[in-house]
mmCIF file of C-alpha atoms in Angstrom:
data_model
loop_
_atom_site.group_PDB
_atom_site.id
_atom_site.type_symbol
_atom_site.label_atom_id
_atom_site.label_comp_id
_atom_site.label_asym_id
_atom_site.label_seq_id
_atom_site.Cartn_x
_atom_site.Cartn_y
_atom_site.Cartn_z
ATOM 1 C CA UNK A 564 44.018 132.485 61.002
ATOM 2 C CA UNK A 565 41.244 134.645 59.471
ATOM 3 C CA UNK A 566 39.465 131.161 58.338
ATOM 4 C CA UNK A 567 40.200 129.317 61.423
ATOM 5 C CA UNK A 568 38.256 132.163 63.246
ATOM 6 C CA UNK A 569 35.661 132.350 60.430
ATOM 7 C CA UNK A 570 34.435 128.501 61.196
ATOM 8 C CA UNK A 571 35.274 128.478 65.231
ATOM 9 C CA UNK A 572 38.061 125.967 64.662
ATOM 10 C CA UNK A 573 41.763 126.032 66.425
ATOM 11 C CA UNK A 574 44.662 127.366 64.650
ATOM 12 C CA UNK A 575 45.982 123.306 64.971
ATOM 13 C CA UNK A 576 42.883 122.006 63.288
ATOM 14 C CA UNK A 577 43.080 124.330 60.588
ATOM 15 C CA UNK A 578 46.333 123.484 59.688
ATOM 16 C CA UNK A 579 45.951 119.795 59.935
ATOM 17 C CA UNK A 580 42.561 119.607 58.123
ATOM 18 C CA UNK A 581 41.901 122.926 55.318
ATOM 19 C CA UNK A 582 45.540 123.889 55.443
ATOM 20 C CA UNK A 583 47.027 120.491 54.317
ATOM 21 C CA UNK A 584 44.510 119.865 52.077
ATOM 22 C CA UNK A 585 45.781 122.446 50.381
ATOM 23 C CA UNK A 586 49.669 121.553 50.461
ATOM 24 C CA UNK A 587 49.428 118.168 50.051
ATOM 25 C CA UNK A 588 48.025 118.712 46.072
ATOM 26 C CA UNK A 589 51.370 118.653 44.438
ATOM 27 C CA UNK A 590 51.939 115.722 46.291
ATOM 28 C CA UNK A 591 48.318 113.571 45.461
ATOM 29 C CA UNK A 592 49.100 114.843 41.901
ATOM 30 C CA UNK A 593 52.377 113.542 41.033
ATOM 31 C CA UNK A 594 51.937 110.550 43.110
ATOM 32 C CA UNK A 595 48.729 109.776 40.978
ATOM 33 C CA UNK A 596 50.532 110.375 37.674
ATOM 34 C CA UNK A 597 53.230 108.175 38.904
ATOM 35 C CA UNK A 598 51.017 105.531 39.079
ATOM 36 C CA UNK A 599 48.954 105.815 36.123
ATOM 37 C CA UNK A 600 51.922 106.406 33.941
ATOM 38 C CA UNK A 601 53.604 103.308 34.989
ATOM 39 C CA UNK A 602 55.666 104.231 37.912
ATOM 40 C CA UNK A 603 54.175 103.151 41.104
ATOM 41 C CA UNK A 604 57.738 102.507 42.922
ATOM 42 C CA UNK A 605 58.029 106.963 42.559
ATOM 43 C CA UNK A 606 54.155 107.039 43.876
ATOM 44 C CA UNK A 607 55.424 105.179 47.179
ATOM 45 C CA UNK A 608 58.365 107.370 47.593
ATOM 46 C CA UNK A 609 57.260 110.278 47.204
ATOM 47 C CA UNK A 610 54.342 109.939 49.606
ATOM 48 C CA UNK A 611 56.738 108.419 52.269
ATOM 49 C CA UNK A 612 59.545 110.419 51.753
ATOM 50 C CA UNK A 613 57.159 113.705 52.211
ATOM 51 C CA UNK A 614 56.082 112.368 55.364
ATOM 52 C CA UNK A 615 59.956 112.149 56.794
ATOM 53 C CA UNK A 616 60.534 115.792 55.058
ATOM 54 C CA UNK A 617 57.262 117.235 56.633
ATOM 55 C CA UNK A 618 57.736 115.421 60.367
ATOM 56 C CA UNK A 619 61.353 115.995 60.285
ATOM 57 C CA UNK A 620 62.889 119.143 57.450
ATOM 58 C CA UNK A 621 59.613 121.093 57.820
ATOM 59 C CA UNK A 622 58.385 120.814 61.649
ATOM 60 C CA UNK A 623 62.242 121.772 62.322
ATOM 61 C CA UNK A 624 62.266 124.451 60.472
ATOM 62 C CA UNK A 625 59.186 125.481 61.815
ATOM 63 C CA UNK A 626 60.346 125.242 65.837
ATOM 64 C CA UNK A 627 63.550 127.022 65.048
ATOM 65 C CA UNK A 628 61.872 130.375 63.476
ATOM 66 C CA UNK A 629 58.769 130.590 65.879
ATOM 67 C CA UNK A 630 60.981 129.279 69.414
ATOM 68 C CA UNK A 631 58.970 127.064 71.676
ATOM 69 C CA UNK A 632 55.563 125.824 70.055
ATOM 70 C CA UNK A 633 53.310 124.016 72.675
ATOM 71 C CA UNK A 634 51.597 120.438 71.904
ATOM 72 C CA UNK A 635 48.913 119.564 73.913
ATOM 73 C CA UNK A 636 46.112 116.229 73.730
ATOM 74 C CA UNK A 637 45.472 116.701 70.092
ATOM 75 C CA UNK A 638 48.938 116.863 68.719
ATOM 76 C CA UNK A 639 49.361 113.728 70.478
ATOM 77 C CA UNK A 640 46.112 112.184 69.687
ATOM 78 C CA UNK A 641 46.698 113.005 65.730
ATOM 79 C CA UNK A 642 50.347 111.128 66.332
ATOM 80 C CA UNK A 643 48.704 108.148 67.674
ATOM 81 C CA UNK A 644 46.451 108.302 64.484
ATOM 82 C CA UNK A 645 49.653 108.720 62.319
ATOM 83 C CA UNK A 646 50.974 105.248 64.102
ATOM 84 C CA UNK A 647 47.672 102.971 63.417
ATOM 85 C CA UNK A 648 47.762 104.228 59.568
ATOM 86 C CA UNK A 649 51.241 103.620 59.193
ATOM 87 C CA UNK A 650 50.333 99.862 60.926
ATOM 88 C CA UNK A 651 48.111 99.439 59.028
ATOM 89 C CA UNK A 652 50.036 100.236 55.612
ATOM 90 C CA UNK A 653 52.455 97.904 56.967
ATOM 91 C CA UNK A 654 50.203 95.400 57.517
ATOM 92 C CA UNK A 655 48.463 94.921 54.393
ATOM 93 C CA UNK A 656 51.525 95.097 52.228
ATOM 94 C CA UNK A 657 53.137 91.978 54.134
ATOM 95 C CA UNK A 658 52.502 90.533 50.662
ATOM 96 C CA UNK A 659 54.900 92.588 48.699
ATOM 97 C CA UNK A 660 52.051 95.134 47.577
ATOM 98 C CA UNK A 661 49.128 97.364 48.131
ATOM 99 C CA UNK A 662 46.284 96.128 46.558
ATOM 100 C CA UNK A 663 43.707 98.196 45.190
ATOM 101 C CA UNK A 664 41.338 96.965 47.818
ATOM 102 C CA UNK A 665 43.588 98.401 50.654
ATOM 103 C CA UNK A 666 43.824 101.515 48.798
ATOM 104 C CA UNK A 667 40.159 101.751 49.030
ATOM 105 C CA UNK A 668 39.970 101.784 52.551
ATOM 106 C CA UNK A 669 42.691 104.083 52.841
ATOM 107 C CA UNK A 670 40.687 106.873 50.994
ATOM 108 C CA UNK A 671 37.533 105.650 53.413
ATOM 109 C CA UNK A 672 39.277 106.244 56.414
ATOM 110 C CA UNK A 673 40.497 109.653 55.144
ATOM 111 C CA UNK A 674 37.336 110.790 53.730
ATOM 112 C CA UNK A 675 35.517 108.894 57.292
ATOM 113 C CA UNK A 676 38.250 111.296 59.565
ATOM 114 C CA UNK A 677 37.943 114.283 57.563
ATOM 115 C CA UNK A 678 34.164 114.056 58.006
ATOM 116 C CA UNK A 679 34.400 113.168 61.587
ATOM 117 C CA UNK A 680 36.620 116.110 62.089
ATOM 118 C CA UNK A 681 34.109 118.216 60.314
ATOM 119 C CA UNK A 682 31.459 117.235 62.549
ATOM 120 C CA UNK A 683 32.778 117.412 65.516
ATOM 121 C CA UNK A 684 33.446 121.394 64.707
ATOM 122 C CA UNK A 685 30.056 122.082 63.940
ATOM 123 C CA UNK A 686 28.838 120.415 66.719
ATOM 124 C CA UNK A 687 31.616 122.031 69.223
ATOM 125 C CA UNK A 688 31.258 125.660 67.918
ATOM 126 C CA UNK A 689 30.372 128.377 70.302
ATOM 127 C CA UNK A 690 28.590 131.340 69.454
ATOM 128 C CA UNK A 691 30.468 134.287 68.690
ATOM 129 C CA UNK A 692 31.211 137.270 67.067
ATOM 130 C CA UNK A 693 31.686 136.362 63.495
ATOM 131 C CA UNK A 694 35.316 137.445 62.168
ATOM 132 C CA UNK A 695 35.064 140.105 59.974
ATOM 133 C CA UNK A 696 36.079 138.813 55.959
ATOM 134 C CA UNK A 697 38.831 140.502 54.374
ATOM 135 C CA UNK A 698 38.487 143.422 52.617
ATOM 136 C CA UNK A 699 37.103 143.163 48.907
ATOM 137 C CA UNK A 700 36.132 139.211 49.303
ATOM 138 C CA UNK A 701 32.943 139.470 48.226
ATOM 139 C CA UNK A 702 34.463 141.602 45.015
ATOM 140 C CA UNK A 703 37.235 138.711 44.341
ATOM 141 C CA UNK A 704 35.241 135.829 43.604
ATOM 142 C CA UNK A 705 35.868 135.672 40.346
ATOM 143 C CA UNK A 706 38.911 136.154 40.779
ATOM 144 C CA UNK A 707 39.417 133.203 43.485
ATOM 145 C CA UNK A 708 37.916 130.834 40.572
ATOM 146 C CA UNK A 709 40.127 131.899 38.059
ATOM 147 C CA UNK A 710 43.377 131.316 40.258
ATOM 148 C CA UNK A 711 41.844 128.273 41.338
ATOM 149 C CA UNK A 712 42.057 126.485 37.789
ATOM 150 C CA UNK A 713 45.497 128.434 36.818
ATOM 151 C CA UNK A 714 46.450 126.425 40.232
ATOM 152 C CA UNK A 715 45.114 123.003 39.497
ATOM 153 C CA UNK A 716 46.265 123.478 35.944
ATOM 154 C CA UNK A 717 49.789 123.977 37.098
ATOM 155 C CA UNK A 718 50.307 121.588 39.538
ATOM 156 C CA UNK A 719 48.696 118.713 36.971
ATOM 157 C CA UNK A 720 51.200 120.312 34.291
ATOM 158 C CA UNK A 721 53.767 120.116 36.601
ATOM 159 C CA UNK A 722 53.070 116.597 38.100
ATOM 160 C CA UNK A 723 53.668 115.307 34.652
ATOM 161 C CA UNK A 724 57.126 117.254 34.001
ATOM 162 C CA UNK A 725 58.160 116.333 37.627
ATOM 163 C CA UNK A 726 57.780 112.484 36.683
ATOM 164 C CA UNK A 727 58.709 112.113 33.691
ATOM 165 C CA UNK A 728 62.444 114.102 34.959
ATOM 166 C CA UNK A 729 62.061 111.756 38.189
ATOM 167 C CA UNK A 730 62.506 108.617 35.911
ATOM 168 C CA UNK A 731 65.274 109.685 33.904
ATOM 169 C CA UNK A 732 67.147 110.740 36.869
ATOM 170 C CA UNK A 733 66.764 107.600 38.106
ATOM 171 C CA UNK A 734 68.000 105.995 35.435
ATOM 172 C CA UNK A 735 70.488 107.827 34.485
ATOM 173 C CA UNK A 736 72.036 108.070 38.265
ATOM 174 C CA UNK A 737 71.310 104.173 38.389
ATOM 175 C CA UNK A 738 69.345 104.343 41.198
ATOM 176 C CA UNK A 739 66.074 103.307 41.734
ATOM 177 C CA UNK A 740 62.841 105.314 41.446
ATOM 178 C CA UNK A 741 61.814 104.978 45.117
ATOM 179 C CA UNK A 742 64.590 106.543 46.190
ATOM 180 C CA UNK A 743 64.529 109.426 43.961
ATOM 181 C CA UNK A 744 61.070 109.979 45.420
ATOM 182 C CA UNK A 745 62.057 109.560 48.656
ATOM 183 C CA UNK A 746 64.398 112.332 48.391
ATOM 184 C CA UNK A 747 64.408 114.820 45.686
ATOM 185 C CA UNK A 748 60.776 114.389 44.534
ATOM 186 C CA UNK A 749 59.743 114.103 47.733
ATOM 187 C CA UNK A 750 61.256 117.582 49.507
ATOM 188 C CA UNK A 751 60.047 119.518 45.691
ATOM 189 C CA UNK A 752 56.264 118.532 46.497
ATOM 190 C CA UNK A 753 56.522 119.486 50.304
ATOM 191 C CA UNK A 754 57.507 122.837 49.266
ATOM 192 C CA UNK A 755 53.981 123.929 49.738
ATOM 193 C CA UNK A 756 53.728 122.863 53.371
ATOM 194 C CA UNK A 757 57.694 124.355 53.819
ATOM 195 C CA UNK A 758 56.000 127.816 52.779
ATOM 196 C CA UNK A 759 53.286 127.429 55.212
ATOM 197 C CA UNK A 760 56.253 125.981 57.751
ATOM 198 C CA UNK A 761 58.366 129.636 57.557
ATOM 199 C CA UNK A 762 55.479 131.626 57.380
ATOM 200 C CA UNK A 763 53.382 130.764 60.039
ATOM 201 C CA UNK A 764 57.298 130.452 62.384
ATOM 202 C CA UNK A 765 57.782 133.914 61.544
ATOM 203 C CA UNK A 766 54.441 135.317 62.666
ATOM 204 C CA UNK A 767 54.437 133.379 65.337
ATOM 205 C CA UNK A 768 51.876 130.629 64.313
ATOM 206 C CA UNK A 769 53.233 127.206 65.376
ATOM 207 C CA UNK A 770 50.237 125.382 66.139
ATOM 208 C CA UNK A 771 49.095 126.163 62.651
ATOM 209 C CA UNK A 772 52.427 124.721 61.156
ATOM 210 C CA UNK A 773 52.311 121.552 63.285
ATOM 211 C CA UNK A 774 48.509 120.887 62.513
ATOM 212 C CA UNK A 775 49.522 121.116 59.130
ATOM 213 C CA UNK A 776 52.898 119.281 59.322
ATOM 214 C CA UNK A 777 50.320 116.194 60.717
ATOM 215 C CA UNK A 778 47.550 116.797 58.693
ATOM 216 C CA UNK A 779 49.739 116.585 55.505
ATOM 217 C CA UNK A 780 51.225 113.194 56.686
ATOM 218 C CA UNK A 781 48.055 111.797 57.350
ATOM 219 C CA UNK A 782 47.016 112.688 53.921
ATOM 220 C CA UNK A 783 50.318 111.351 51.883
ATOM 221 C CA UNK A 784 49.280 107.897 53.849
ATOM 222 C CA UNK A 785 45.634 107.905 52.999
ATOM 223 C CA UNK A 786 45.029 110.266 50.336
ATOM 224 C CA UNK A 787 48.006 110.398 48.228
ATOM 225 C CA UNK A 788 48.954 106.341 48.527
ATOM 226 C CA UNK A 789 45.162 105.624 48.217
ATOM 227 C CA UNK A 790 44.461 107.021 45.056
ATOM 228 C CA UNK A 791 47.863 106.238 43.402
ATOM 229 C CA UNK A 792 46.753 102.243 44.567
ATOM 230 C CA UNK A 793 43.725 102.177 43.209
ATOM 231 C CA UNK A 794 44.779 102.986 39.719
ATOM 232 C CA UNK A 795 47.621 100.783 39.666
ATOM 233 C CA UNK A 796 49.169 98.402 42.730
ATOM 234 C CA UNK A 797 52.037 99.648 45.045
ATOM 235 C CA UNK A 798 54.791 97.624 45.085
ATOM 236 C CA UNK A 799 56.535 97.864 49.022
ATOM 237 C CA UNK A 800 59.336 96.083 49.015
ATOM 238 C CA UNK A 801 61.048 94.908 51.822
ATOM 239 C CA UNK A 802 63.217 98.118 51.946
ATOM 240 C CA UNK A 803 60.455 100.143 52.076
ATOM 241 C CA UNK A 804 58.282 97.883 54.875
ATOM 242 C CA UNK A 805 61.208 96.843 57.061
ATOM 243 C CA UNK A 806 63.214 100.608 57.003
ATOM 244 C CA UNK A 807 61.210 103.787 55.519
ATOM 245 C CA UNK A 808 58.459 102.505 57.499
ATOM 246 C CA UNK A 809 59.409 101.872 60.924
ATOM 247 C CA UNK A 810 61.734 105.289 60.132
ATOM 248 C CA UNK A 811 58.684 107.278 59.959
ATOM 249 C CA UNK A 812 56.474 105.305 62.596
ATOM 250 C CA UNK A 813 59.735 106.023 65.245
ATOM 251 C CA UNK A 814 59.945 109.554 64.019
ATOM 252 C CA UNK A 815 56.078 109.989 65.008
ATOM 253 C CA UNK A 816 56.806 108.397 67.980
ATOM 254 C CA UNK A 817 59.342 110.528 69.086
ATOM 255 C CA UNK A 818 56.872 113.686 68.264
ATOM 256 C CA UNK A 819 54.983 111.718 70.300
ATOM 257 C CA UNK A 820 57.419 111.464 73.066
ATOM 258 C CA UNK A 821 58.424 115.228 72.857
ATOM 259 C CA UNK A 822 54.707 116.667 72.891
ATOM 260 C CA UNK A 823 53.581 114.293 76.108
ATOM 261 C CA UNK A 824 56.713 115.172 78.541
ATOM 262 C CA UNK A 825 58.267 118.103 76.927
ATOM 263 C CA UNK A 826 54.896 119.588 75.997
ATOM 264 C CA UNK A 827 56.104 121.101 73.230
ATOM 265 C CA UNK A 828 58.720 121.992 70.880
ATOM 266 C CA UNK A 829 61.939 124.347 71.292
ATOM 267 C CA UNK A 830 64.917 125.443 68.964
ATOM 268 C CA UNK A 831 66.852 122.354 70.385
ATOM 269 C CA UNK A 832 64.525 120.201 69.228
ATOM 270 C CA UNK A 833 64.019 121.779 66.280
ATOM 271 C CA UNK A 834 67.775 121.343 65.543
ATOM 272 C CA UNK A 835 67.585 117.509 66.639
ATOM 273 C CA UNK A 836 65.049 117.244 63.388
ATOM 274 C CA UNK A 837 66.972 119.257 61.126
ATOM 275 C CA UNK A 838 69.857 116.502 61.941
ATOM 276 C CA UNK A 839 67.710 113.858 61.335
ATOM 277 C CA UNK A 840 66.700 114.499 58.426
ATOM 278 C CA UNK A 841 69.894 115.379 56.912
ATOM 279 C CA UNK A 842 71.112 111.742 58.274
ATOM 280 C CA UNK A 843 67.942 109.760 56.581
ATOM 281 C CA UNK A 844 68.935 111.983 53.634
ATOM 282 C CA UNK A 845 72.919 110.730 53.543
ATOM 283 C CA UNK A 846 71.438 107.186 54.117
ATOM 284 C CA UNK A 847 69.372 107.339 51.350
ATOM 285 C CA UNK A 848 72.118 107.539 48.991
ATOM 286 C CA UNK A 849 74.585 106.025 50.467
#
């Protein structure tokens, strides 16, 4: 919150913009590794399946700890955004595949939104009392750096254990890779934005969990299936175009749905989610 106040932005846009940028590393990382290392079937499941963890596992969580969490024009709007991506997706893998070239535009569009959300702040800030920075910042500099690469060294670390344990699961359950990353991979690199989820619930921060639940999906579709395409093709099966997609674009819908005539989110729905999820989850390996 002390950021969002910092650069005159709303605690929704924070979460769906610096926030999942953030969470949605562990995610961008393995998926890229995936690729690269042969495995592109993991890369699509994993950034799919931590889209249905994040809109369904992760916003439920969120709604049952903080009670009712209000969804107004942007919510919606960044829904709507969700549905022309995942159209999109689905469109240009009709073939069987997502081409390098589509994964190009993919991390256009992100880096084209990001920038227009970015500009949009600057130009809509208002004057104001500047929040005051938490104690000792200008002291901990340093000190930010130094975690910074212990993080990015862990999570590319990780990435690579995470895979390579991925594929012989896989094998050795006989199942295929997608589905391992649909599941299992996918829910251990949303952990991040499950953190974020219970923390912000607790303190009473919803709009900063669902800006980040959004952001985060937005970023598995452009960012994370992007760059894993343009090192290697995605194959999307028919599975994967005719079920885990629509799945997620009817998910977003309902969010949709909820946050235009509910305006908002309560413990019910929360529940609803938490159902959901554990049903796409029995499905799965079924």
């Amino acid at each position: 919150m002390w950021l969002a106040q910092r650069i005159g932005i709303s605690e929704l846009a924070c979460g769906a913009t610096i926030v999942s940028f953030g969470t949605t590393l562990p995610e961008a990382a393995v998926s890229t590794y995936a690729s690269w290392s042969g495995h592109p079937e993991l890369a699509l499941g994993n950034a799919l399946g931590s889209c249905m963890a994040n809109g369904a596992l992760i916003l439920g969580v969120s709604v049952v700890l903080a009670g009712f969490t209000r969804a107004g024009p942007d919510f919606r709007r960044r829904c709507l955004q969700l549905l022309l991506v995942s159209a999109g997706i689905f469109v240009v893998s009709r073939h069987g595949a997502l081409g390098r070239l589509a994964s190009l535009v993919l991390l256009l569009v992100m880096i084209w939104s990001t920038a227009s959300a970015l500009r949009s702040t600057n130009d809509g800030r208002v004057a104001s009392r500047p929040a005051e920075s938490p104690p000792g910042e200008e002291h901990e500099k340093g000190g930010q750096v130094l975690r910074l690469l212990a993080g990015s060294l862990m999570i590319a670390l990780g990435s690579r254990l995470l895979v390579g344990a991925a594929t012989q699961l896989a094998a050795g359950l006989g199942v295929s890779e997608s589905v391992i990353g649909l599941s299992l991979v996918a829910v251990g690199t949303s952990l991040p934005e499950l953190a974020t989820a219970v923390t912000a619930g607790a303190r009473a921060h919803g709009q900063l969990a669902l800006g980040n639940v959004l952001g985060a999906n937005f970023l598995n579709l452009t960012l994370v299936l992007g760059l894993a395409g343009v090192i290697r093709p995605v194959p999307v099966d028919q599975i994967a175009r005719t079920s885990y997609l629509p799945i997620f674009a009817l998910l977003t819908l309902a969010l949709w749905a909820m946050a235009k005539w509910r305006r908002g989110f309560g413990r019910f729905h929360g529940a609803i989610l938490l159902g959901a999820y554990a049903l796409y989850i029995m499905s799965l390996w079924r």
